[in-house]
CSV table of C-alpha atoms in Angstrom, one decimal:
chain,number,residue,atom,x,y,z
A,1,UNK,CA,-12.0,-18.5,38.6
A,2,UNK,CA,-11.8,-18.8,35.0
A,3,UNK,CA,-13.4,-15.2,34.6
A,4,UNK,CA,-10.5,-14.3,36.6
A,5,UNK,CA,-8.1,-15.9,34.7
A,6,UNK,CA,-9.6,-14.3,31.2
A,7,UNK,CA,-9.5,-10.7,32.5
A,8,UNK,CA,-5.8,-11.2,33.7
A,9,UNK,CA,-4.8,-12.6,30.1
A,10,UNK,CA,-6.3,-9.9,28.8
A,11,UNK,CA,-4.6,-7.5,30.6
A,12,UNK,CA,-1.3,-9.3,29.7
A,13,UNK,CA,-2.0,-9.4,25.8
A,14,UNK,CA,-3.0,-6.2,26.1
A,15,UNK,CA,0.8,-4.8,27.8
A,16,UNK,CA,2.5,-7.4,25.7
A,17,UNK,CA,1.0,-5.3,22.6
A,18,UNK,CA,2.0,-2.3,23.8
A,19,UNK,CA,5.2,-3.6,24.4
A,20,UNK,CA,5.8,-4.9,21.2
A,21,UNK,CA,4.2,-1.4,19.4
A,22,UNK,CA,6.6,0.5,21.0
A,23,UNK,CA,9.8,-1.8,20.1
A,24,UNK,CA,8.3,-1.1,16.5
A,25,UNK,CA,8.5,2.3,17.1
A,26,UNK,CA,12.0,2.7,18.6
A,27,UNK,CA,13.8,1.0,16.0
A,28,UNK,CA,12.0,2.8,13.5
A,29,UNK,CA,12.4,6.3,15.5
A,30,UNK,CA,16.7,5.3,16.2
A,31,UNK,CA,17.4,4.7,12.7
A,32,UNK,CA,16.0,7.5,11.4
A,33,UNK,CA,17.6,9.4,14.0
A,34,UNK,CA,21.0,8.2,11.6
A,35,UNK,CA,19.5,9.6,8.9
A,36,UNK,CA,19.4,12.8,10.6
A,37,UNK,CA,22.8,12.7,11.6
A,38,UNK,CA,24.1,11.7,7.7
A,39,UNK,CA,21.9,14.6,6.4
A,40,UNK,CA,23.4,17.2,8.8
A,41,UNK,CA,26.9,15.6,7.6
A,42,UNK,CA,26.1,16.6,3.8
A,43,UNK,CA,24.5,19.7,4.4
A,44,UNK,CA,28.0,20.5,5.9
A,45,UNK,CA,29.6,18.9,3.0
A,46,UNK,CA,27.5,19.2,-0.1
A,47,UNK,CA,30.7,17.8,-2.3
A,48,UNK,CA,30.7,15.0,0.1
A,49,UNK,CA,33.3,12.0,-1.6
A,50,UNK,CA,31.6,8.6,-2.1
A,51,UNK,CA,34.3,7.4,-1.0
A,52,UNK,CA,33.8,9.0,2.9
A,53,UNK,CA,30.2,8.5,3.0
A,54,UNK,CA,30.9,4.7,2.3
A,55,UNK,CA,33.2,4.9,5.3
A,56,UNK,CA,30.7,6.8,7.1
A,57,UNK,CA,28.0,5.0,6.7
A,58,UNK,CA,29.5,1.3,7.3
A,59,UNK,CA,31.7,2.3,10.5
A,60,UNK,CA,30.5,0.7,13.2
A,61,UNK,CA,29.4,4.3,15.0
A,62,UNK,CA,26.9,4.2,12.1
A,63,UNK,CA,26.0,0.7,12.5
A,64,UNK,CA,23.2,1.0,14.5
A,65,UNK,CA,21.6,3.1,12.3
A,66,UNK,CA,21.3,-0.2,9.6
A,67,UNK,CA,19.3,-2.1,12.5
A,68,UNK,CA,16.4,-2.4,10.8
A,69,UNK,CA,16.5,-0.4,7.4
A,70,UNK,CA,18.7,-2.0,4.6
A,71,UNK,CA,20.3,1.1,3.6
A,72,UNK,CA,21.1,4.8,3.3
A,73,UNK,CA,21.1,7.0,0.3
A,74,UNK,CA,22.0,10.5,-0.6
A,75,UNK,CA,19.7,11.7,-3.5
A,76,UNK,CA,21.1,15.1,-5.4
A,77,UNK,CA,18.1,17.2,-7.3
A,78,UNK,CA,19.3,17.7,-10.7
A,79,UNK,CA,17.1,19.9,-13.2
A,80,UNK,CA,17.5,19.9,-16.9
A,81,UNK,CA,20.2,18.3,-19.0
A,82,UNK,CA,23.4,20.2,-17.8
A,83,UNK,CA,22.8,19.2,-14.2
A,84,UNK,CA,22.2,15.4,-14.9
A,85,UNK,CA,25.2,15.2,-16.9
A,86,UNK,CA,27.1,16.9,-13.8
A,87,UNK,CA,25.9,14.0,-11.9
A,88,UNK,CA,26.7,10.9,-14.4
A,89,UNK,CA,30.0,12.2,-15.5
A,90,UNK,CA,31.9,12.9,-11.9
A,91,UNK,CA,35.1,10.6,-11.8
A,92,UNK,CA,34.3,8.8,-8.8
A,93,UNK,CA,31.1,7.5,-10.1
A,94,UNK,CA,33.4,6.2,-13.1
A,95,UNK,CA,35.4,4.5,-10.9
A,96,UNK,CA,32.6,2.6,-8.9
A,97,UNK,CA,31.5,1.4,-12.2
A,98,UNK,CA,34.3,0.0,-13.1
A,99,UNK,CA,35.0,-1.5,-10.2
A,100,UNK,CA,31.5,-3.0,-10.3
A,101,UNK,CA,32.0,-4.5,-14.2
A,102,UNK,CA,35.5,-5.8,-13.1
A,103,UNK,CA,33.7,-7.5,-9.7
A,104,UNK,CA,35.3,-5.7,-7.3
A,105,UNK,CA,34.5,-7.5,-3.4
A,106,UNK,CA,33.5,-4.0,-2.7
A,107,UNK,CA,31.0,-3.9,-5.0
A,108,UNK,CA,29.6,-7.3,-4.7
A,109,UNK,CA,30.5,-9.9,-7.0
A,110,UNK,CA,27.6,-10.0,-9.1
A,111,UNK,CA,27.6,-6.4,-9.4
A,112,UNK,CA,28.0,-6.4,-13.3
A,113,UNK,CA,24.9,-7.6,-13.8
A,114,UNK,CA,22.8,-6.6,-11.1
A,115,UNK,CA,24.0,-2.7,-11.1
A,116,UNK,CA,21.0,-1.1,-13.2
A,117,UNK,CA,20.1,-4.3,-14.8
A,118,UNK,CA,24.1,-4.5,-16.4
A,119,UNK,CA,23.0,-1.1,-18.1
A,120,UNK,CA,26.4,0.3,-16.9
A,121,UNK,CA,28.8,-2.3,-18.3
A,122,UNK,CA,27.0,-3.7,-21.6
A,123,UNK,CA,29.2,-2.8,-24.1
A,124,UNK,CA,26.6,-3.5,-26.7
A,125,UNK,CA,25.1,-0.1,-26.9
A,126,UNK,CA,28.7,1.3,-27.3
A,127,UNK,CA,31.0,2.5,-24.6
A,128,UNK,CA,29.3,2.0,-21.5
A,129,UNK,CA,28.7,4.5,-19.0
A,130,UNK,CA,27.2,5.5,-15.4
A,131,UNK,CA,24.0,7.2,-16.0
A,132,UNK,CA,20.2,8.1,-14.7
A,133,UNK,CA,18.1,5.0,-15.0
A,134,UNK,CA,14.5,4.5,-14.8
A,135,UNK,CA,11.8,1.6,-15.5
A,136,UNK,CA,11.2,0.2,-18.9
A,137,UNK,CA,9.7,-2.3,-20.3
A,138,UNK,CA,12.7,-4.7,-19.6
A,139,UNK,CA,13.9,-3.8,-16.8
A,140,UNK,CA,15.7,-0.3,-15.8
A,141,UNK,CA,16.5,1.7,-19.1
A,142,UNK,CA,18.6,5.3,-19.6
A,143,UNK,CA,16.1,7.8,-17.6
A,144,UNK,CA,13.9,10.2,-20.1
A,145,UNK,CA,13.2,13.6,-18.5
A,146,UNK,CA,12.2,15.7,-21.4
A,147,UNK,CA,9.5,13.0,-22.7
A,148,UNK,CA,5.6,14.8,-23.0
A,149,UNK,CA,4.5,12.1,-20.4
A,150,UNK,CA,7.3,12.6,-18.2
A,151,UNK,CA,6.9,16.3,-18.4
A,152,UNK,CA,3.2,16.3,-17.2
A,153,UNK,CA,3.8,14.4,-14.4
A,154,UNK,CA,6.9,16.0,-12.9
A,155,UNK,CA,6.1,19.8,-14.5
A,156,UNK,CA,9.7,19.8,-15.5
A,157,UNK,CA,13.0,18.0,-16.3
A,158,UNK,CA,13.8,17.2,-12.9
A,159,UNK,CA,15.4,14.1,-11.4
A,160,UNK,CA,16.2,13.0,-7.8
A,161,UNK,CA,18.3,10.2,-8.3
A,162,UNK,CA,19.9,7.8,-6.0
A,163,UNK,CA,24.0,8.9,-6.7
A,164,UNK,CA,25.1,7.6,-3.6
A,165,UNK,CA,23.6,4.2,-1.4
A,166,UNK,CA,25.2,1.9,1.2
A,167,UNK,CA,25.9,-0.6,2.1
A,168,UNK,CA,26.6,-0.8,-1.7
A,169,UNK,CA,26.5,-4.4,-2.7
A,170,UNK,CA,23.1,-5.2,-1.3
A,171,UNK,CA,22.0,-2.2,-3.4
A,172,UNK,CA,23.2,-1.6,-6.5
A,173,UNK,CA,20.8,-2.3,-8.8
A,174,UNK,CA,18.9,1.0,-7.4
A,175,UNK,CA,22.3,3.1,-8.2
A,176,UNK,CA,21.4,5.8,-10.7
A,177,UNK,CA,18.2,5.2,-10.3
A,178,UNK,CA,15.2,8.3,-10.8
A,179,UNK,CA,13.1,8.0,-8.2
A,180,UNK,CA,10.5,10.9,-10.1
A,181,UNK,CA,10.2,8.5,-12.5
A,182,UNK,CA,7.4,6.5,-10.3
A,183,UNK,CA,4.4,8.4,-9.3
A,184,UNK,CA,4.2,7.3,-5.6
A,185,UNK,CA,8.1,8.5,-5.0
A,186,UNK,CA,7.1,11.5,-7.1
A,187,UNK,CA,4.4,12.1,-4.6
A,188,UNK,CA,6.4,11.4,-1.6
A,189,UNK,CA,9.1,14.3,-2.4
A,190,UNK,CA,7.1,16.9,-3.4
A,191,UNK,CA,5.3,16.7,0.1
A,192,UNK,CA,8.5,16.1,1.9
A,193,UNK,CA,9.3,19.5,-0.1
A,194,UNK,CA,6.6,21.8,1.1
A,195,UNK,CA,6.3,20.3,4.9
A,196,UNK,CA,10.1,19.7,5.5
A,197,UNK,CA,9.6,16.6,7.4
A,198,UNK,CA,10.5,13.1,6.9
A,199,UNK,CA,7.9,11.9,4.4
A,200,UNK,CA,6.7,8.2,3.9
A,201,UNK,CA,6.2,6.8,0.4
A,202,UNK,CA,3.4,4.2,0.2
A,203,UNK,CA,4.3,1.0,0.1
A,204,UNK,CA,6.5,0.3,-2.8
A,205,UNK,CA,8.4,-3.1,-4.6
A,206,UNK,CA,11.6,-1.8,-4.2
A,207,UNK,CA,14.2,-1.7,-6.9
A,208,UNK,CA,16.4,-3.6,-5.4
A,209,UNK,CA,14.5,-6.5,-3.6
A,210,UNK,CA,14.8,-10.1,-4.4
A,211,UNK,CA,11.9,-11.5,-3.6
A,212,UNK,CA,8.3,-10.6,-3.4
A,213,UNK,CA,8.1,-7.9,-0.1
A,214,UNK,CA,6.8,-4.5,0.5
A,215,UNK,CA,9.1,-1.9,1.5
A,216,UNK,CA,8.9,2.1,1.4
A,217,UNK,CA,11.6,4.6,1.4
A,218,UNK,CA,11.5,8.0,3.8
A,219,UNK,CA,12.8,11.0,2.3
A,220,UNK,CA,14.3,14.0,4.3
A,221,UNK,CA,14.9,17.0,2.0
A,222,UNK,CA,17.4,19.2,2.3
A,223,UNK,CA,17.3,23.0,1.8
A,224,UNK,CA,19.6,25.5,0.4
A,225,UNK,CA,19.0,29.0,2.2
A,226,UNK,CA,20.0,33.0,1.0
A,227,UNK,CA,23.3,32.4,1.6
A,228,UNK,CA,23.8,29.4,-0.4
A,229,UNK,CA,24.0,27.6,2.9
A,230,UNK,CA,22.6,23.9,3.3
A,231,UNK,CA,20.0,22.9,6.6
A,232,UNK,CA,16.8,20.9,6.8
A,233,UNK,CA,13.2,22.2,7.7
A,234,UNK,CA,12.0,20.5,10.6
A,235,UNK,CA,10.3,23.4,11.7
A,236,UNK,CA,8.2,23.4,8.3
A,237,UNK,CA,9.6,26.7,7.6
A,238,UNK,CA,10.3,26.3,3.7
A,239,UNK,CA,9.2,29.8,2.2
A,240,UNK,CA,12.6,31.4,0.7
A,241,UNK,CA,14.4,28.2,0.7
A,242,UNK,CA,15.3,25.9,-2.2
A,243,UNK,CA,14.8,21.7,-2.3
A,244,UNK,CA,18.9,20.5,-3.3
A,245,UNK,CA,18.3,16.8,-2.0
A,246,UNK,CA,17.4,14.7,0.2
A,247,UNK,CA,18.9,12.1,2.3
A,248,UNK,CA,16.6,8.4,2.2
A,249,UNK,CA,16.3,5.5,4.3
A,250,UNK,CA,15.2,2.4,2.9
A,251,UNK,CA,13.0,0.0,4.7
A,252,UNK,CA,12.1,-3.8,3.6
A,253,UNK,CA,9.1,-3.5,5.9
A,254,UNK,CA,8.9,-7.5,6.6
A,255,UNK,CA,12.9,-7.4,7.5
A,256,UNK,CA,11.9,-4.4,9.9
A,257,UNK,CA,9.3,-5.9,11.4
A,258,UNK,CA,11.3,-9.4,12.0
A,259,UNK,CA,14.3,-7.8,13.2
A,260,UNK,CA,12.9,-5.4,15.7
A,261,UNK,CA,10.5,-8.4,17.3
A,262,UNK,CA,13.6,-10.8,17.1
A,263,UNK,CA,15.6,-8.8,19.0
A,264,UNK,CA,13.7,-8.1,21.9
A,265,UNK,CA,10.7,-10.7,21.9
A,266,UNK,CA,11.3,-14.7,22.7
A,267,UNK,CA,9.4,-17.1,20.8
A,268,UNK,CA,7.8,-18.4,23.7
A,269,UNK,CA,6.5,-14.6,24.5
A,270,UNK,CA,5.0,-14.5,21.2
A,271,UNK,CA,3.3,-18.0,21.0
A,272,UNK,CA,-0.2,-17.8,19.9
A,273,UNK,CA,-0.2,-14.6,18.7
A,274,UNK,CA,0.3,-12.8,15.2
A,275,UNK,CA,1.7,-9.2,14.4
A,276,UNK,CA,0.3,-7.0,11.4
A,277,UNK,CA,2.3,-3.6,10.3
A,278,UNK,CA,-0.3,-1.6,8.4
A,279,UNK,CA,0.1,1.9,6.7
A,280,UNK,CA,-3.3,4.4,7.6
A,281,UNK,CA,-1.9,7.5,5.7
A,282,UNK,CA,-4.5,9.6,5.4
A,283,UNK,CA,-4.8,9.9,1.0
A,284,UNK,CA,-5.5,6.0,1.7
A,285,UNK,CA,-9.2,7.5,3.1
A,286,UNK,CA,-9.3,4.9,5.9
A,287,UNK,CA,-8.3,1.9,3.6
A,288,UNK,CA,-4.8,0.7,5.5
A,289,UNK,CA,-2.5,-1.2,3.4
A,290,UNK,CA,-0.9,-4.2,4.6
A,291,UNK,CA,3.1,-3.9,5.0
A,292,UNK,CA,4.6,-6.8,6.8
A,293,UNK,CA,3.4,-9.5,9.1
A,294,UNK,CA,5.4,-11.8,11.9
A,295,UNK,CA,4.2,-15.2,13.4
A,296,UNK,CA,1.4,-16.1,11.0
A,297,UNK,CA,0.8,-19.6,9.4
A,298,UNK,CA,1.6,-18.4,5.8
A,299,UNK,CA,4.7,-18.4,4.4
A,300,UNK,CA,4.2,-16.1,1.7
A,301,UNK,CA,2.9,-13.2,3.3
A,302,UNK,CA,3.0,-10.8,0.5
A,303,UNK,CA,0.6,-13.0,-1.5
A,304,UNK,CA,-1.8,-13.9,1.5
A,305,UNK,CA,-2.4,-10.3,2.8
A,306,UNK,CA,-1.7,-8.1,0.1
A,307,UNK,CA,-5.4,-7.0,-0.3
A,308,UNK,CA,-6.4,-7.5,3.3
A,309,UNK,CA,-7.8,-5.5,5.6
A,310,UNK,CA,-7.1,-4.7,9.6
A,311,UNK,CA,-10.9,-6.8,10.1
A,312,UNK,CA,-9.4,-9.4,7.7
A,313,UNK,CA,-6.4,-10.6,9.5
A,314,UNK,CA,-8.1,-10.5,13.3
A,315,UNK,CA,-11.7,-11.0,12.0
A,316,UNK,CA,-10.7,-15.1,13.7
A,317,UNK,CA,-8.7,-14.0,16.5
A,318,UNK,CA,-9.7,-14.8,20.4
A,319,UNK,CA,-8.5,-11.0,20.9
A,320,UNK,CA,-6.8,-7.9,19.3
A,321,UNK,CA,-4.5,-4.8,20.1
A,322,UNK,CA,-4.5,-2.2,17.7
A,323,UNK,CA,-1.2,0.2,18.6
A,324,UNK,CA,-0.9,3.2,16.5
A,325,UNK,CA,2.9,4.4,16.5
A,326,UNK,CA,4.2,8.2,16.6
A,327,UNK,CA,7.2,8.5,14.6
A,328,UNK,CA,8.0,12.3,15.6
A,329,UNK,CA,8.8,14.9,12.9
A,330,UNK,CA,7.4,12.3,10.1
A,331,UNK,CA,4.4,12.2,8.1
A,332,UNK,CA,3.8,8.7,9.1
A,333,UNK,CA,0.4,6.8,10.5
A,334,UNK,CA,1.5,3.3,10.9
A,335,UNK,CA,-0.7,0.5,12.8
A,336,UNK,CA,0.4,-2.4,14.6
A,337,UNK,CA,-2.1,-5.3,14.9
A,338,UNK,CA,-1.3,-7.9,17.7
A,339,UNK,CA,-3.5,-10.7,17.2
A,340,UNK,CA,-3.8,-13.7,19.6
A,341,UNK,CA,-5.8,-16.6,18.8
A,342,UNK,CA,-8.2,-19.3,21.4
A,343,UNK,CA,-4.9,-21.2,22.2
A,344,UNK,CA,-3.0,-17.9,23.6
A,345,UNK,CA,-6.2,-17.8,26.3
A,346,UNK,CA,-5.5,-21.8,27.1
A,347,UNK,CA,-2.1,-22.1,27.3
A,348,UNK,CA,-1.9,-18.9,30.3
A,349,UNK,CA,-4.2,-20.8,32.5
A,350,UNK,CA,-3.0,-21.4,35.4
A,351,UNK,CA,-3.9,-22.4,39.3
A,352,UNK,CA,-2.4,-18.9,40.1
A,353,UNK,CA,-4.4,-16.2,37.8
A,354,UNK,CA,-1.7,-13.6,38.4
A,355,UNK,CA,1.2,-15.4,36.4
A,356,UNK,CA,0.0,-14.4,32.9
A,357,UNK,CA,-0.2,-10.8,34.5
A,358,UNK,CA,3.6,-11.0,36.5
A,359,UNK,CA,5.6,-12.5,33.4
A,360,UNK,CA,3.4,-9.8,31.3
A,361,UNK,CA,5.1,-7.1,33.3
A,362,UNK,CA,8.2,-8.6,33.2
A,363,UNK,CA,8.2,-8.4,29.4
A,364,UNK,CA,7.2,-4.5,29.4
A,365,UNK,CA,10.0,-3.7,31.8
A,366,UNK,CA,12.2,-5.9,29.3
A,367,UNK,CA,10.9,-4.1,25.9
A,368,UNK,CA,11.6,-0.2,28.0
A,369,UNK,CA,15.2,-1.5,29.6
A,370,UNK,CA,15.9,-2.3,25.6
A,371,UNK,CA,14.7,0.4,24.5
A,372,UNK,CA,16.9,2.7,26.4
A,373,UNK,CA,19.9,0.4,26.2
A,374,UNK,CA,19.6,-0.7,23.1
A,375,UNK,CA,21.3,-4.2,24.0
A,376,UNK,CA,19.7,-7.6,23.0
A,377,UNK,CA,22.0,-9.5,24.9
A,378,UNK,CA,21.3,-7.9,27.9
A,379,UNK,CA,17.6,-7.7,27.4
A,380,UNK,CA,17.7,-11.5,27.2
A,381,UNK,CA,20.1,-12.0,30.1
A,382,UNK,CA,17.3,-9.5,32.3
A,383,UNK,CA,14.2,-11.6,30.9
A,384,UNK,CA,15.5,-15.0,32.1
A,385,UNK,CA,16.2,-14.0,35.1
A,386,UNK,CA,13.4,-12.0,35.9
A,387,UNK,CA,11.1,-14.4,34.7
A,388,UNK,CA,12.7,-17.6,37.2
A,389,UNK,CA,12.1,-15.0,40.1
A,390,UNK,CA,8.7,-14.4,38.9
A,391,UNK,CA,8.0,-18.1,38.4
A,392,UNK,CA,9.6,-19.0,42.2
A,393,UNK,CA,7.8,-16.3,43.5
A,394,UNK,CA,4.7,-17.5,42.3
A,395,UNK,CA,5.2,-21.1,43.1
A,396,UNK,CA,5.5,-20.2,46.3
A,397,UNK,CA,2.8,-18.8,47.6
C-alpha cells in the first residue's frame, strides 16, 4: 500500500512541477509579449513624447504587461559626443528633471535624491542638468565615453542609455543611466545586435533595487532598414540593417518568481516543497547561477544561495523536478527546481492512494485554465470548487 501511495505522490509532485514551470513560463512569455507591442509602437514613432509613452505604458491596456517585470524602458543608441548631447539636452527631459528636484507626485517624492544619485539636481557642481550617468566610485557619476578603458571595451563612443523608463517613480535612479558602461549589459546588446532576438543579461544588481536581489534586464533591439524605416529582427536577418535602440524589460527575478506562484498556486498546494529559478546560459559552461527562490526556510535568499548549485539546494530533498522553460524568440535557458522535502511524502498519505493524484490534476487543469484566462480570481474560485468535488468524490467511494 505504501508503495502505492509513493508512486502516486510522485506522480503528483511531478504534474504539480510542471504546473508551476509552465506558470513561470507564461508570465515571463505575456510580458514580454508587451514589450513587443511597445517596440512596434516606437518603431512607428521613433520621436515618440515621454510624455505618451508614460501614458502608454501605465494605462491599464498595458497593465498586464507589468505583472511580473517592474518596468519598461526605451533605450536610444547614441554614438559620439553630438548624439549624446542630442539626448541630454531635449526639453522634455528638462522638464522631468525639474519636476523630479521640485518632488513632483509624478515623479515620486524622493525623486531628488534618488534620480541618478541627486546627480541631476545638486547644484554644487554648478547648474544642474539631465545627463548620461554611469558607475563611480560613489555612486552614479556623469558617463565617460571617450576614456582609453572605456574605449577598449566598447570599440567606440557609444552609449545605450536608459532616456525613457516607467513606471517612473519606482525607477528613477536608473534614468540616464549607460548601460555599455557594465560589461555584462555590454555583452547582452551586442548579441541581441547580431541575432535580433530578445537577449538575457546575466544576472545583474540592478540600478535601481533596494535591497539585496538578483534581477536581469532583456533587451530587444531595434533596426533601422535602407529606407530609414524602423522594424525588429525576429527572423535574425540583420545584414544591411543598423542597431537605433532597443526596447528593455526589467525583471527583479525574486518579485517574478513570487508573483507568478502567488497568483496561481495556494499555500496549501505548495506546502513541503521549495522552488529554485536558475540561469543555464550556455557562456556559464554548465555552471547555472542562482536567480530567485520561493518557499525556503531562509529569509535572505540572496545571501544563502548566491554561490549554490542546482545539487546544492535539492542535494536534501525527498524528491526533485527539474523544468527547463522555452521562452520563444529569446536567447534564454532558464531552470526551474521544484523541490519537495520527506514531510511533502507524509502529509499525502492517505487511505485512498488516488487523492494526492485527483487534487494533482486538479491543480494542472487550474495552472492551463489560468494560463489562457489570465484571471487569478477565477483560477481560485475553479480550484476550490474542484477540489470539494474531488474530495466528496473520493470520500465516497
Amino acid at each position: 500500500k505504501k508503495l502505492a501511495e509513493n508512486q502516486v505522490s510522485e506522480q503528483a509532485f511531478k504534474k504539480l512541477a510542471e504546473s508551476i514551470g509552465r506558470t513561470i513560463q507564461h508570465r515571463v512569455t505575456q510580458d514580454l509579449v508587451y514589450q513587443d507591442m511597445i517596440a512596434n509602437i516606437w518603431a512607428a514613432e521613433p520621436n515618440i513624447s515621454r510624455a505618451k509613452f508614460r501614458k502608454l505604458v501605465m494605462s491599464e491596456a498595458y497593465a498586464a504587461g507589468l505583472a511580473t517585470s517592474t518596468g519598461i524602458s526605451l533605450i536610444p543608441r547614441a554614438i559620439g559626443p553630438d548624439a549624446r548631447r542630442a539626448i541630454e539636452d531635449r526639453a522634455d527631459s528638462e522638464i522631468l528633471r525639474q519636476e523630479c528636484c521640485e518632488g513632483s507626485a509624478a515623479t515620486g517624492g524622493n525623486c531628488a535624491s534618488i534620480a541618478a544619485d541627486g546627480l541631476f539636481c545638486d547644484t554644487s557642481l554648478g547648474k544642474p542638468r539631465y545627463q548620461v550617468t554611469q558607475f563611480g566610485p560613489n555612486g552614479l557619476m556623469p558617463a565617460v565615453g571617450d576614456s582609453a578603458e572605456y574605449l577598449e571595451s566598447v570599440g567606440q563612443e557609444e552609449y545605450m542609455v536608459v532616456d525613457m523608463i516607467e513606471p517612473f517613480a519606482s525607477n528613477s535612479k536608473v534614468w540616464g543611466f549607460n548601460l555599455l558602461s557594465n560589461s555584462a549589459r555590454l555583452a547582452a546588446w551586442r548579441s541581441a545586435m547580431a541575432s535580433g532576438k530578445k537577449t538575457f543579461t546575466r544576472r545583474l544588481n540592478l540600478v535601481q533595487s533596494t535591497s539585496a536581489e538578483y534581477g536581469v534586464l532583456v533587451w530587444l533591439p531595434l533596426f533601422a532598414d535602407a529606407t530609414g524605416g524602423w522594424r525588429t529582427a525576429f527572423d535574425g536577418q540583420v545584414e544591411d540593417l543598423t542597431a537605433v535602440g532597443s526596447v528593455n524589460g526589467v525583471y527583479r527575478c525574486q518579485f517574478m518568481l513570487e508573483q507568478a506562484i502567488k497568483s496561481t498556486f495556494s499555500p496549501e498546494q505548495l506546502a513541503d516543497t521549495s522552488i529554485f529559478l536558475f540561469d543555464n546560459a550556455d557562456e556559464l559552461g554548465g555552471r547555472a547561477q542562482f536567480l530567485g527562490s520561493y518557499g525556503t526556510d531562509t529569509w535572505d535568499a540572496y545571501t544563502a544561495y548566491s554561490d549554490a548549485t542546482i545539487e546544492d539546494v535539492t542535494k536534501e530533498s525527498w524528491t526533485a523536478e527539474q523544468i527547463e522553460l522555452n521562452i520563444e524568440n529569446t536567447d534564454s535557458k532558464w531552470i526551474v527546481m521544484v523541490a519537495a522535502d520527506a514531510q511533502y511524502l507524509r502529509m499525502r498519505r492517505s487511505d485512498n492512494p488516488y487523492i494526492a493524484l485527483g487534487l494533482s490534476v486538479i491543480v494542472l487543469v487550474g495552472g492551463t485554465l489560468e494560463r489562457v484566462l489570465g484571471h487569478p480570481a477565477f483560477l481560485k474560485s475553479m480550484l476550490e470548487r474542484g477540489r470539494g468535488h474531488a474530495m466528496r468524490a473520493i470520500t465516497s467511494v
